[in-house]
Coordinates of C-alpha atoms and ligand atoms in Angstrom, one line a residue:
M1234 CA -1.7 11.9 26.8
E1235 CA -5.3 10.8 25.6
L1236 CA -5.5 9.2 22.0
A1237 CA -8.7 8.1 22.0
P1238 CA -11.6 10.9 20.6
H1239 CA -13.9 8.4 18.6
S1240 CA -14.1 11.3 16.1
L1241 CA -10.6 10.8 14.8
W1242 CA -10.5 7.0 14.7
Y1243 CA -13.9 8.0 12.7
H1244 CA -15.8 8.7 8.8
E1245 CA -18.9 10.4 9.1
E1246 CA -19.0 11.7 6.4
A1247 CA -21.4 10.8 3.4
L1248 CA -19.7 8.3 0.8
P1249 CA -20.7 9.2 -2.8
Q1250 CA -19.1 6.6 -4.5
T1251 CA -21.6 3.8 -2.9
R1252 CA -24.6 4.9 -4.1
L1253 CA -25.9 1.5 -6.1
R1254 CA -26.7 3.9 -9.3
T1255 CA -23.3 4.8 -9.6
I1256 CA -21.6 1.9 -9.6
V1257 CA -23.5 0.3 -12.3
R1258 CA -23.1 2.6 -14.5
R1259 CA -18.5 1.7 -12.8
L1260 CA -19.7 -2.0 -13.7
P1261 CA -18.6 -2.5 -17.1
A1262 CA -15.6 -0.1 -17.0
L1263 CA -14.6 -2.0 -13.0
V1264 CA -14.3 -5.4 -15.1
R1265 CA -12.9 -4.0 -18.5
T1266 CA -10.1 -2.5 -15.9
A1267 CA -9.7 -5.7 -14.2
L1268 CA -9.8 -7.9 -17.5
K1269 CA -7.2 -5.7 -18.6
L1270 CA -5.0 -7.2 -15.6
A1271 CA -5.9 -10.5 -16.1
W1272 CA -5.3 -10.1 -19.6
K1273 CA -1.7 -8.7 -18.5
A1274 CA -1.1 -11.5 -16.1
S1275 CA -1.7 -14.7 -17.9
P1276 CA -3.4 -13.7 -21.8
A1277 CA -3.5 -17.7 -22.4
D1278 CA -5.1 -18.6 -19.4
T1279 CA -7.3 -15.3 -19.1
A1280 CA -8.4 -16.3 -22.7
A1281 CA -9.3 -20.1 -22.3
T1282 CA -11.2 -19.2 -19.0
I1283 CA -13.7 -16.1 -20.8
G1284 CA -13.5 -18.8 -23.9
L1285 CA -14.7 -21.9 -21.6
N1286 CA -16.8 -20.0 -19.8
V1287 CA -18.8 -19.0 -23.4
I1288 CA -18.9 -22.4 -24.6
V1289 CA -20.0 -23.6 -21.3
G1290 CA -23.1 -22.4 -21.1
L1291 CA -23.6 -22.6 -25.1
L1292 CA -23.5 -26.2 -24.8
G1293 CA -26.3 -25.6 -22.0
A1294 CA -28.6 -24.2 -24.9
V1295 CA -27.4 -27.6 -26.5
G1296 CA -28.5 -29.9 -23.8
L1297 CA -31.3 -28.1 -22.9
L1298 CA -32.4 -28.0 -26.8
A1299 CA -31.4 -32.1 -27.6
T1300 CA -33.7 -32.6 -23.9
T1301 CA -36.2 -31.3 -25.3
G1302 CA -36.1 -33.2 -28.4
V1303 CA -36.0 -36.3 -26.4
L1304 CA -39.3 -35.4 -24.0
D1305 CA -40.7 -34.9 -27.4
A1306 CA -40.5 -38.7 -29.3
L1307 CA -41.1 -40.0 -26.3
L1308 CA -43.9 -38.2 -25.6
T1309 CA -45.7 -38.7 -29.4
G1310 CA -47.9 -41.8 -29.8
G1311 CA -47.0 -45.2 -30.5
P1312 CA -45.1 -48.1 -29.2
A1313 CA -43.0 -47.7 -25.8
P1314 CA -40.1 -49.1 -28.2
D1315 CA -40.2 -46.8 -31.1
R1316 CA -41.1 -44.1 -29.7
L1317 CA -37.3 -44.8 -27.2
R1318 CA -35.6 -45.6 -30.9
A1319 CA -37.0 -42.5 -32.1
A1320 CA -35.4 -40.2 -29.0
M1321 CA -32.1 -42.1 -29.2
P1322 CA -30.0 -39.5 -31.0
A1323 CA -31.3 -36.5 -29.4
L1324 CA -30.8 -38.3 -26.1
I1325 CA -26.8 -39.0 -27.6
G1326 CA -26.6 -35.4 -27.7
V1327 CA -27.6 -34.6 -24.2
A1328 CA -25.5 -37.1 -23.1
A1329 CA -22.8 -35.9 -25.5
A1330 CA -23.8 -32.0 -24.7
L1331 CA -23.3 -32.6 -21.0
T1332 CA -19.9 -34.7 -20.7
A1333 CA -18.6 -32.1 -23.2
R1334 CA -20.2 -29.1 -20.8
S1335 CA -18.6 -31.3 -17.5
L1336 CA -15.2 -31.2 -18.6
L1337 CA -14.7 -28.0 -20.2
Q1338 CA -16.6 -26.3 -17.0
S1339 CA -13.6 -27.8 -14.7
T1340 CA -10.8 -27.4 -17.5
A1341 CA -12.2 -23.0 -16.8
A1342 CA -12.6 -24.0 -12.7
W1343 CA -8.7 -24.6 -13.5
T1344 CA -8.1 -22.1 -15.6
Q1345 CA -9.1 -19.1 -13.8
S1346 CA -7.9 -20.4 -10.3
R1347 CA -3.8 -20.8 -12.1
L1348 CA -4.9 -16.2 -12.8
K1349 CA -6.0 -15.4 -9.5
P1350 CA -2.3 -15.5 -8.2
R1351 CA -1.1 -14.0 -10.7
V1352 CA -3.7 -10.5 -11.2
D1353 CA -3.0 -10.4 -7.0
R1354 CA 1.3 -10.3 -7.2
L1355 CA 0.7 -8.1 -10.0
A1356 CA -1.8 -5.6 -8.3
E1357 CA 0.4 -5.8 -5.4
R1358 CA 3.3 -5.3 -7.1
R1359 CA 1.9 -2.4 -9.1
L1360 CA 0.4 -0.8 -5.5
F1361 CA 4.0 -0.9 -3.8
E1362 CA 6.1 0.2 -7.5
L1363 CA 3.6 3.2 -6.5
T1364 CA 4.0 3.3 -2.9
T1365 CA 8.0 3.2 -2.8
A1366 CA 7.6 6.2 -5.7
V1367 CA 5.7 8.5 -3.6
A1368 CA 6.9 12.0 -3.0
L1369 CA 8.0 11.6 0.9
R1370 CA 5.0 14.2 1.8
A1371 CA 2.1 11.9 0.9
M1372 CA 4.1 9.5 3.4
D1373 CA 2.9 12.4 6.0
D1374 CA -0.6 13.6 4.9
A1375 CA -3.4 11.0 7.1
D1376 CA -6.0 10.9 4.4
F1377 CA -3.3 9.6 2.1
Y1378 CA -2.2 7.2 4.0
D1379 CA -5.5 6.2 4.9
A1380 CA -6.8 6.2 0.9
M1381 CA -3.1 4.2 1.4
Q1382 CA -4.0 1.3 3.9
R1383 CA -7.5 0.7 2.5
A1384 CA -6.1 0.1 -0.7
R1385 CA -2.8 -2.8 0.6
S1386 CA -5.4 -4.4 2.7
R1387 CA -8.6 -4.9 1.0
G1388 CA -7.9 -3.0 -2.7
A1389 CA -5.3 -5.2 -4.0
R1390 CA -6.7 -7.9 -3.2
G1391 CA -9.9 -7.6 -4.7
A1392 CA -8.6 -7.2 -8.2
A1393 CA -8.2 -10.8 -8.2
L1394 CA -11.9 -11.3 -7.3
V1395 CA -13.4 -8.7 -9.7
V1396 CA -11.9 -10.8 -12.1
D1397 CA -13.3 -13.6 -10.2
A1398 CA -17.1 -11.6 -10.6
G1399 CA -15.9 -10.2 -14.2
V1400 CA -15.6 -14.5 -15.4
G1401 CA -18.4 -14.7 -13.2
L1402 CA -20.9 -12.3 -15.0
I1403 CA -20.0 -13.8 -18.8
T1404 CA -20.5 -16.9 -17.7
S1405 CA -23.8 -16.3 -16.4
A1406 CA -24.9 -14.4 -19.5
A1407 CA -23.8 -16.5 -21.8
G1408 CA -26.1 -19.2 -19.5
I1409 CA -28.5 -16.8 -19.6
A1410 CA -28.5 -15.9 -23.4
A1411 CA -28.7 -19.7 -23.8
A1412 CA -32.0 -20.3 -21.4
A1413 CA -33.6 -17.2 -23.0
G1414 CA -32.5 -18.5 -27.0
T1415 CA -33.9 -21.7 -25.3
L1416 CA -37.3 -19.9 -24.0
A1417 CA -37.7 -17.7 -26.9
V1418 CA -38.1 -20.8 -28.4
L1419 CA -39.9 -22.4 -26.0
H1420 CA -41.9 -20.3 -24.8
P1421 CA -40.9 -16.1 -24.6
V1422 CA -43.1 -14.7 -22.3
L1423 CA -41.8 -16.3 -19.2
L1424 CA -38.3 -14.7 -19.4
P1425 CA -39.1 -11.2 -18.2
L1426 CA -41.4 -12.9 -15.3
L1427 CA -37.7 -14.0 -14.8
L1428 CA -36.3 -11.6 -14.1
V1429 CA -38.4 -10.1 -12.0
S1430 CA -38.9 -13.0 -9.5
V1431 CA -34.4 -12.8 -9.1
L1432 CA -34.9 -9.1 -8.3
P1433 CA -35.7 -9.1 -5.5
A1434 CA -32.6 -10.7 -4.3
G1435 CA -30.3 -9.2 -6.7
W1436 CA -31.5 -5.6 -4.1
A1437 CA -31.0 -7.4 -0.8
T1438 CA -27.2 -8.4 -1.5
A1439 CA -26.4 -5.6 -3.5
H1440 CA -27.8 -3.2 -0.8
S1441 CA -26.0 -5.4 2.6
A1442 CA -22.2 -4.8 0.3
R1443 CA -22.8 -1.6 0.4
M1444 CA -23.7 -1.5 4.2
Q1445 CA -20.2 -3.5 4.7
Y1446 CA -18.2 -0.9 2.5
Q1447 CA -19.6 2.1 4.4
V1448 CA -18.5 0.5 7.4
I1449 CA -15.2 -0.5 6.4
Y1450 CA -14.9 3.0 4.9
K1451 CA -15.9 4.9 7.6
L1452 CA -13.3 2.8 10.1
S1453 CA -10.1 2.5 8.1
T1454 CA -8.4 4.4 9.7
S1455 CA -9.7 3.0 13.3
M1456 CA -8.6 0.2 12.5
R1457 CA -5.0 1.3 10.7
R1458 CA -4.4 2.2 15.2
Q1459 CA -5.7 -1.1 16.2
W1460 CA -3.3 -2.7 13.4
I1461 CA -0.3 -0.5 14.5
L1462 CA -1.7 -1.4 18.0
S1463 CA -1.2 -4.9 17.5
D1464 CA 1.3 -5.1 15.7
L1465 CA 3.1 -2.7 18.9
M1466 CA 1.6 -5.6 21.6
A1467 CA 3.3 -8.6 19.5
D1468 CA 6.3 -7.1 18.4
R1469 CA 10.0 -7.5 20.3
R1470 CA 11.3 -3.5 19.6
P1471 CA 8.4 -2.1 21.5
A1472 CA 8.3 -5.6 24.6
P1473 CA 11.2 -4.4 26.8
E1474 CA 9.5 -0.6 27.1
I1475 CA 6.1 -2.0 27.8
R1476 CA 6.8 -4.4 30.2
A1477 CA 9.6 -1.8 32.1
F1478 CA 7.1 1.5 31.3
G1479 CA 4.0 -1.0 32.5
M1480 CA 2.3 0.1 29.9
R1481 CA 0.4 -3.3 29.7
D1482 CA -3.0 -2.2 30.4
F1483 CA -2.8 1.6 29.0
L1484 CA -1.5 -0.2 25.8
L1485 CA -4.6 -2.9 25.7
E1486 CA -7.4 -0.1 27.0
Q1487 CA -6.3 1.4 23.9
Y1488 CA -6.7 -1.7 22.0
D1489 CA -9.7 -2.0 23.4
D1490 CA -11.7 1.5 22.6
V1491 CA -10.8 1.3 18.6
A1492 CA -11.2 -3.1 19.2
R1493 CA -14.7 -1.6 20.2
L1494 CA -15.2 1.1 18.0
S1495 CA -15.3 -1.9 15.4
E1496 CA -17.0 -4.5 16.9
N1497 CA -20.0 -1.9 17.9
A1498 CA -19.9 -1.4 14.0
H1499 CA -20.1 -4.6 12.7
V1500 CA -22.7 -6.6 15.2
D1501 CA -24.8 -3.1 13.7
L1502 CA -23.7 -4.6 10.0
A1503 CA -25.2 -7.9 11.0
R1504 CA -28.3 -6.8 12.3
R1505 CA -29.1 -4.4 9.3
Q1506 CA -27.7 -7.4 7.2
A1507 CA -29.6 -10.1 8.1
L1508 CA -33.0 -7.5 7.7
A1509 CA -32.2 -6.7 4.0
R1510 CA -31.5 -10.6 3.4
F1511 CA -34.7 -11.0 5.3
A1512 CA -36.6 -8.7 3.3
G1513 CA -35.5 -9.9 -0.2
E1514 CA -35.9 -14.1 0.1
A1515 CA -39.7 -13.1 1.8
T1516 CA -40.0 -11.0 -1.4
N1517 CA -38.4 -12.7 -3.7
G1518 CA -40.6 -16.6 -2.7
V1519 CA -43.6 -14.3 -3.3
V1520 CA -42.4 -14.0 -6.7
A1521 CA -40.7 -17.4 -7.6
A1522 CA -44.3 -18.6 -6.4
F1523 CA -46.5 -15.7 -8.7
V1524 CA -43.9 -17.4 -11.6
Y1525 CA -44.6 -20.6 -11.4
A1526 CA -48.3 -20.2 -11.2
A1527 CA -48.5 -18.2 -14.1
L1528 CA -46.6 -21.2 -15.7
G1529 CA -49.6 -24.3 -14.0
V1530 CA -52.4 -21.8 -15.9
L1531 CA -50.3 -21.6 -19.3
L1532 CA -50.1 -25.7 -19.0
M1533 CA -53.8 -25.7 -17.6
A1534 CA -55.1 -23.7 -20.6
G1535 CA -53.2 -25.5 -23.4
A1536 CA -51.1 -22.5 -24.1
V1537 CA -48.2 -24.7 -24.4
P1538 CA -48.5 -28.4 -25.5
L1539 CA -47.6 -31.0 -23.5
A1540 CA -44.5 -32.2 -25.3
I1541 CA -42.7 -28.9 -24.3
V1542 CA -43.4 -28.3 -21.1
G1543 CA -40.5 -30.5 -19.2
G1544 CA -37.9 -28.2 -21.8
T1545 CA -39.8 -25.0 -20.4
V1546 CA -39.1 -25.6 -17.1
L1547 CA -35.9 -27.1 -17.3
A1548 CA -35.2 -23.8 -19.7
I1549 CA -36.4 -21.9 -16.8
R1550 CA -34.6 -23.6 -13.8
M1551 CA -31.1 -23.1 -15.4
G1552 CA -32.4 -19.4 -17.1
R1553 CA -33.1 -18.4 -12.9
S1554 CA -29.7 -20.1 -11.8
S1555 CA -27.8 -18.3 -14.2
L1556 CA -30.0 -15.0 -14.2
S1557 CA -28.9 -15.9 -9.5
A1558 CA -25.6 -16.2 -11.1
L1559 CA -25.5 -13.5 -13.4
V1560 CA -27.1 -11.2 -10.1
G1561 CA -24.5 -12.7 -7.5
A1562 CA -21.0 -12.3 -9.6
A1563 CA -23.0 -8.3 -10.1
N1564 CA -22.9 -7.8 -6.6
D1565 CA -19.5 -9.5 -6.1
V1566 CA -18.2 -7.7 -9.2
Y1567 CA -20.2 -4.6 -7.5
D1568 CA -18.6 -5.9 -4.4
E1569 CA -15.5 -6.0 -4.5
G1570 CA -15.1 -3.3 -6.8
L1571 CA -15.5 -0.9 -4.7
Y1572 CA -12.6 -2.1 -2.3
F1573 CA -11.3 -2.9 -6.1
S1574 CA -11.9 1.5 -6.9
D1575 CA -10.6 2.3 -4.2
Y1576 CA -7.1 0.2 -5.1
L1577 CA -7.9 1.9 -8.5
D1578 CA -8.4 5.6 -7.2
F1579 CA -5.6 5.0 -5.0
C1580 CA -3.3 4.3 -7.9
K1581 CA -4.0 7.1 -9.7
E1582 CA -3.3 9.6 -6.8
A1583 CA -0.2 7.9 -6.2
E1584 CA 0.6 8.1 -9.5
H1585 CA -0.6 12.6 -9.0
R1586 CA 1.7 12.4 -6.3
T1587 CA 4.9 10.7 -7.8
S1588 CA 7.3 13.4 -9.2
Q1589 CA 8.9 12.5 -12.3
H1590 CA 11.5 15.5 -12.9
R1591 CA 13.4 14.6 -16.3
L1592 CA 13.8 17.9 -17.7
G1593 CA 17.8 17.8 -17.0
L1594 CA 20.6 15.9 -14.9
P1595 CA 22.6 17.2 -12.5
A1596 CA 26.7 18.7 -14.0
P1597 CA 28.4 15.0 -13.4
E1598 CA 30.7 17.0 -11.1
F1599 CA 29.8 18.5 -7.9
A1600 CA 29.8 22.6 -8.4
G1601 CA 27.3 23.0 -5.3
V1602 CA 24.0 23.4 -3.5
E1603 CA 22.0 26.6 -2.8
V1604 CA 19.1 27.0 -0.7
H1605 CA 18.0 29.6 -1.9
E1606 CA 15.0 31.4 0.5
V1607 CA 12.7 28.1 1.4
S1608 CA 9.9 27.8 3.4
F1609 CA 8.5 24.5 4.2
T1610 CA 4.9 23.6 5.8
Y1611 CA 4.0 19.4 6.5
P1612 CA 0.9 18.6 5.5
G1613 CA -2.2 19.1 8.0
A1614 CA 0.7 21.1 10.7
E1615 CA -0.5 24.6 11.5
R1616 CA 2.8 26.0 12.2
A1617 CA 5.8 26.1 8.9
A1618 CA 8.6 23.5 10.3
L1619 CA 11.1 26.1 7.8
R1620 CA 10.9 29.8 7.0
D1621 CA 13.1 31.5 4.5
I1622 CA 15.7 29.0 4.8
S1623 CA 18.9 30.9 2.8
L1624 CA 22.1 28.3 3.0
K1625 CA 25.2 27.3 0.3
I1626 CA 27.1 24.5 0.3
G1627 CA 30.2 24.7 -1.8
K1628 CA 32.9 21.8 -3.0
G1629 CA 34.9 21.0 -0.4
E1630 CA 32.9 22.4 2.6
V1631 CA 31.9 20.7 5.4
I1632 CA 28.2 22.6 7.5
A1633 CA 26.7 22.0 9.9
L1634 CA 23.4 22.3 10.6
V1635 CA 22.6 23.1 14.7
G1636 CA 19.8 23.6 16.8
E1637 CA 17.7 22.9 19.6
N1638 CA 15.1 20.0 19.0
G1639 CA 12.3 20.8 16.5
S1640 CA 14.3 23.6 14.9
G1641 CA 14.0 22.3 11.5
K1642 CA 17.6 20.7 11.3
T1643 CA 15.9 17.0 9.7
T1644 CA 13.8 18.6 7.5
L1645 CA 15.9 20.7 6.0
A1646 CA 17.9 18.1 4.9
K1647 CA 15.8 16.2 3.3
I1648 CA 14.9 19.1 1.2
I1649 CA 18.7 19.6 0.4
A1650 CA 18.4 15.5 -0.7
G1651 CA 15.2 16.5 -2.3
L1652 CA 13.1 14.1 -0.8
Y1653 CA 10.3 17.2 0.4
E1654 CA 9.8 19.7 -2.4
P1655 CA 9.4 23.2 -0.7
D1656 CA 6.1 25.2 -0.5
S1657 CA 8.3 28.5 -1.6
G1658 CA 11.6 29.4 -2.3
T1659 CA 14.8 27.3 -3.8
V1660 CA 17.3 24.5 -4.2
L1661 CA 19.3 25.2 -6.7
W1662 CA 21.8 21.5 -7.6
D1663 CA 25.1 23.0 -10.1
G1664 CA 23.3 25.8 -10.4
A1665 CA 20.2 24.4 -12.0
P1666 CA 16.7 23.7 -10.0
L1667 CA 16.0 20.2 -7.8
A1668 CA 12.6 20.9 -9.3
L1669 CA 13.7 20.8 -12.5
L1670 CA 16.0 17.8 -12.7
D1671 CA 15.9 14.3 -12.8
R1672 CA 15.3 13.0 -9.2
D1673 CA 17.2 9.4 -9.1
A1674 CA 20.5 11.0 -11.1
V1675 CA 20.2 13.7 -8.2
R1676 CA 20.0 10.9 -5.3
Q1677 CA 22.7 9.2 -6.9
K1678 CA 24.8 12.3 -6.5
I1679 CA 23.4 12.5 -2.1
A1680 CA 24.1 9.5 0.4
M1681 CA 22.3 10.1 3.8
I1682 CA 23.2 9.0 7.6
P1683 CA 19.6 9.6 8.6
Q1684 CA 18.4 9.9 12.2
D1685 CA 16.2 7.5 12.2
H1686 CA 17.6 4.9 10.2
T1687 CA 16.3 1.7 9.4
P1688 CA 17.4 -1.7 10.4
W1689 CA 16.6 -3.9 7.7
P1690 CA 15.7 -7.6 7.7
L1691 CA 19.1 -7.8 5.4
T1692 CA 22.4 -9.5 6.1
A1693 CA 25.1 -7.2 6.9
R1694 CA 26.0 -7.1 4.0
Q1695 CA 22.5 -6.2 2.0
N1696 CA 21.9 -3.8 5.5
I1697 CA 25.2 -1.6 3.4
T1698 CA 24.7 -1.9 -0.1
A1699 CA 21.2 -1.1 0.3
G1700 CA 20.5 -2.7 -2.8
V1701 CA 23.4 -1.1 -4.7
D1702 CA 26.1 -3.4 -6.8
I1703 CA 29.2 -2.5 -5.0
D1704 CA 31.9 -4.7 -4.6
D1705 CA 33.4 -6.5 -1.3
D1706 CA 36.3 -4.2 -1.2
A1707 CA 33.6 -1.0 -1.5
V1708 CA 31.8 -2.6 1.4
I1709 CA 34.3 -3.0 3.6
G1710 CA 36.3 0.5 3.1
A1711 CA 32.4 1.7 4.1
A1712 CA 31.8 -0.6 7.1
E1713 CA 36.4 0.2 8.3
L1714 CA 35.4 4.0 7.5
A1715 CA 31.8 3.2 9.8
G1716 CA 33.8 1.3 12.5
I1717 CA 31.7 -1.4 12.1
H1718 CA 33.7 -3.5 9.7
R1719 CA 35.7 -6.0 13.4
T1720 CA 32.0 -6.2 14.3
I1721 CA 30.5 -7.8 11.4
E1722 CA 33.5 -10.0 11.0
E1723 CA 33.0 -12.0 13.8
L1724 CA 29.1 -12.6 13.4
P1725 CA 28.5 -15.7 13.5
E1726 CA 28.3 -15.4 8.6
G1727 CA 30.6 -12.5 9.3
Y1728 CA 28.4 -10.1 6.1
D1729 CA 26.3 -12.5 5.2
T1730 CA 24.6 -12.4 8.7
L1731 CA 20.7 -11.8 8.6
L1732 CA 20.3 -9.0 10.9
D1733 CA 17.2 -10.1 12.4
P1734 CA 16.6 -12.0 15.4
R1735 CA 13.2 -12.8 14.5
F1736 CA 14.1 -15.0 12.0
K1737 CA 16.3 -18.6 13.1
M1738 CA 19.8 -17.5 12.4
G1739 CA 19.3 -14.1 12.8
H1740 CA 21.1 -11.6 14.8
E1741 CA 21.1 -8.8 16.4
L1742 CA 23.0 -5.3 16.3
S1743 CA 23.2 -2.8 19.1
G1744 CA 22.0 0.4 19.0
G1745 CA 25.8 2.1 18.2
Q1746 CA 26.2 -1.0 16.5
W1747 CA 22.9 -0.4 14.2
Q1748 CA 24.1 3.3 13.7
R1749 CA 27.6 2.2 12.5
V1750 CA 26.0 0.2 9.8
A1751 CA 23.6 3.0 8.6
A1752 CA 26.9 5.5 8.5
A1753 CA 28.3 2.8 6.3
R1754 CA 25.2 2.5 4.0
G1755 CA 25.8 6.5 3.1
F1756 CA 30.1 6.7 3.3
C1757 CA 29.5 2.9 -0.1
R1758 CA 27.5 5.1 -1.5
R1759 CA 30.5 7.8 -2.2
A1760 CA 28.3 10.2 -3.3
P1761 CA 29.6 13.3 -4.0
L1762 CA 27.5 15.7 -1.3
L1763 CA 26.7 13.5 2.3
L1764 CA 24.3 14.3 4.8
C1765 CA 24.6 13.3 8.1
D1766 CA 22.1 13.7 10.7
E1767 CA 23.0 13.3 14.6
P1768 CA 25.2 10.5 13.2
T1769 CA 26.6 10.1 16.3
S1770 CA 24.4 10.0 18.4
A1771 CA 24.1 6.3 19.8
L1772 CA 28.4 6.2 19.7
D1773 CA 29.7 5.9 23.3
P1774 CA 32.6 9.7 23.7
R1775 CA 35.4 7.2 21.7
A1776 CA 33.8 6.3 19.1
E1777 CA 32.5 9.6 18.2
H1778 CA 35.4 11.2 17.9
A1779 CA 37.5 8.1 16.8
F1780 CA 34.4 8.6 13.7
F1781 CA 34.7 12.4 12.7
D1782 CA 38.6 11.5 13.1
S1783 CA 38.0 8.6 10.3
I1784 CA 35.6 11.2 8.3
R1785 CA 38.5 13.6 7.3
H1786 CA 40.8 11.1 6.5
F1787 CA 39.0 10.3 4.7
A1788 CA 37.5 13.1 2.9
E1789 CA 41.0 14.4 2.8
T1790 CA 42.8 11.6 1.5
D1791 CA 40.5 9.1 -0.6
P1792 CA 39.2 10.8 -3.9
A1793 CA 35.9 8.1 -3.8
A1794 CA 35.4 10.3 -1.0
P1795 CA 32.3 13.2 -0.7
Q1796 CA 32.8 16.9 -1.7
A1797 CA 30.9 18.6 0.5
I1798 CA 29.6 17.5 3.8
V1799 CA 26.6 18.4 5.8
L1800 CA 26.3 18.2 9.5
I1801 CA 23.6 17.8 12.2
T1802 CA 24.1 17.3 15.4
H1803 CA 24.0 18.1 19.2
R1804 CA 27.2 17.9 20.0
L1805 CA 29.7 21.2 19.6
T1806 CA 32.7 20.4 20.3
S1807 CA 32.2 18.0 16.6
V1808 CA 31.5 21.5 14.5
L1809 CA 34.0 23.0 15.7
M1810 CA 35.9 22.2 12.9
A1811 CA 33.3 22.4 10.5
D1812 CA 33.8 26.2 7.0
R1813 CA 29.9 27.5 8.3
I1814 CA 27.8 26.6 11.3
Y1815 CA 23.9 27.4 10.3
V1816 CA 21.9 27.2 13.5
L1817 CA 18.5 26.8 13.1
A1818 CA 15.8 28.6 15.5
G1819 CA 11.8 27.2 15.1
G1820 CA 12.2 27.2 11.3
R1821 CA 14.5 30.2 10.7
L1822 CA 18.1 31.0 10.2
A1823 CA 19.0 32.0 13.4
E1824 CA 22.4 32.7 13.5
S1825 CA 25.3 31.5 11.1
G1826 CA 29.5 31.1 10.3
T1827 CA 31.9 29.4 12.0
H1828 CA 32.4 28.8 15.8
P1829 CA 34.4 31.5 16.7
E1830 CA 32.7 34.1 14.6
L1831 CA 29.5 33.0 16.3
M1832 CA 31.0 32.7 19.8
D1833 CA 32.2 36.3 18.9
L1834 CA 28.7 37.1 18.1
G1835 CA 27.8 35.8 21.9
G1836 CA 24.2 34.8 20.7
L1837 CA 21.5 31.0 21.2
Y1838 CA 24.9 28.8 19.5
A1839 CA 27.5 30.6 22.0
S1840 CA 24.8 30.4 24.7
L1841 CA 24.0 26.5 23.6
F1842 CA 28.3 25.8 23.3
K1843 CA 28.8 27.4 27.1
L1844 CA 26.3 25.1 28.4
Q1845 CA 27.7 21.8 26.6
A1846 CA 30.7 23.0 27.7
E1847 CA 29.8 23.4 31.0
A1848 CA 28.3 19.9 32.1
Y1849 CA 31.8 19.1 31.3
T1850 CA 33.5 21.0 33.6
P1851 CA 33.4 20.1 37.2
Ligands
ATP3157 N1 6.9 13.9 9.3 C1 6.5 15.5 9.6 N2 4.9 15.7 10.2 C2 4.6 16.5 10.7 N3 5.4 17.2 11.1 C3 6.2 17.3 11.1 C4 7.9 16.0 10.9 N4 8.7 15.6 11.0 C5 8.9 17.0 11.6 N5 8.1 17.7 12.0 C6 7.4 18.8 13.3 O1 8.7 19.8 12.1 C7 9.4 20.4 12.9 C8 10.7 20.1 13.0 O2 11.3 19.1 13.1 P1 12.9 18.7 12.4 O3 12.7 16.8 12.4 O4 13.1 18.7 11.2 O5 13.4 19.3 13.9 P2 15.2 19.2 14.4 O6 15.1 20.1 13.9 O7 15.8 18.1 13.2 O8 14.9 18.4 15.4 P3 15.7 17.1 16.4 O9 16.6 18.2 16.8 O10 14.7 16.7 17.8 O11 16.1 16.4 15.6 C9 9.6 19.8 13.9 O12 7.7 20.8 14.8 C10 8.0 19.1 13.8 O13 7.7 19.1 15.2

């Protein structure tokens, strides 16, 4: 399979939200949102950081005015000792203002650096609250996946960086206000000149940030693919297959393809950014020279008294550095704001895709599930995975879903479990439409042994309880039922053994053993409806037989046993005892009935069954 056409991994479309004007308009809202997040993370540190930085700015003005006072006293006529004596109070003022400024600056830096990890954690936590709650369908949507990747890789970190830049913006604004106040007293005409002098560099940095964001946006799919390939090449699970199939060169080629795309885009970006910087710096130098020349002319023309000259120069320098800091901070807010906007947009979209159905609760007694004319198509898929499916699962029944690969069995099970919402048709739980019920309450009534179970990097016990508070007896009971109790007991730390060899003391299980752990996780739930999606595909025949025997025994004897079981399997001998068998073909319901009825029908089921039976006949 060829996986590398660039159009698949590279977004060519325009990025309207990166226009400078749009972003400048969004700046206040971005800073406000980031500061709200900072406040939530730590009100004390946020208040201290902003308050201290504003005071630092004001102390700068006090220092400037005091310096002008010192110069004024020193440059006035009279004997030197008298001038020095007259300058003393202002000199003490300068020293006090500078010392207090430095101390407060260090304290502000400390409180600000305490904020960052807190905001980081809060933003990331929010992201994962949403990624674990969005409707499963969103996870199949490539656009949503890209947005999630952008929010994860840069966006969440952007929150703390926007907070930092926002604080920088406030700090430099306070510095400018201080310098502007001082300049207004000394010579106000210099202020607009200063503003003009920093604009070229400001434009250059904002422009290059925008170019960088555009490249990262366009590369987001290719970067995601690059990470996936990097993970595959440096992970232990695919390692045997890579070697056995000699896939190394092929994978490296695939990697080169996307990595080179990224490399070329970044090299080109570096060139364009350098050009923008050169242009900005060159213009900036010319404008700065003009500003100082204008000041020189004013001084020579005697427009400003000599005593004010020193203070004016210092105020210009302070104003200029504060303005550069302001442009820098605004640029950082803009730069990080682009990523933070991605994060905020993703959170909004994810909230939108998180369905909260809280209109009612499913009845405490399980009465049954009815699927009525359900159709479903995966996002971006051309063909429907399910078309007009209707079936019933009654209390006390074992229902089997069979059919060839891709016929829609797993999709149907996920719809019954409420993991996907059908495009049309309804699923009725105890007579009530699933869409109107409280999702969490419904999910507590369902246990699932999925086909694609996850080997969680947790202990054996946690792999079975899946985070639910369940007593040891129930855990052991479920493990016994799944036939994995003895294996777990023999592990070095028993149920407390970490099941992941990537960590020290971690232990690996075989494929069949993992499947039994997944089954134990399903049994442990003690839910009225148990959905088993090929629960024995990795088990040997003896184990498979024992597995179904123990489920039957469990269902007949244990009050905590499921009241209905849906079994998906390709081993048709396992469904002989089912109360009803539904046969799917190409997403449609082809046949239904008991085993004898379907055999009499002589249709798809009968032919599949005979085919399997023949395979065991010499
Ligand atoms: N996440 C997905 N996104 C898009 N299409 C999907 C997704 N999962 C399954 N499909 C498609 O939906 C159809 C039904 O798949 P499903 O997994 O339900 O079949 P199945 O009967 O369980 O197959 P198998 O016996 O191989 O497990 C298939 O054509 C498959 O390609």
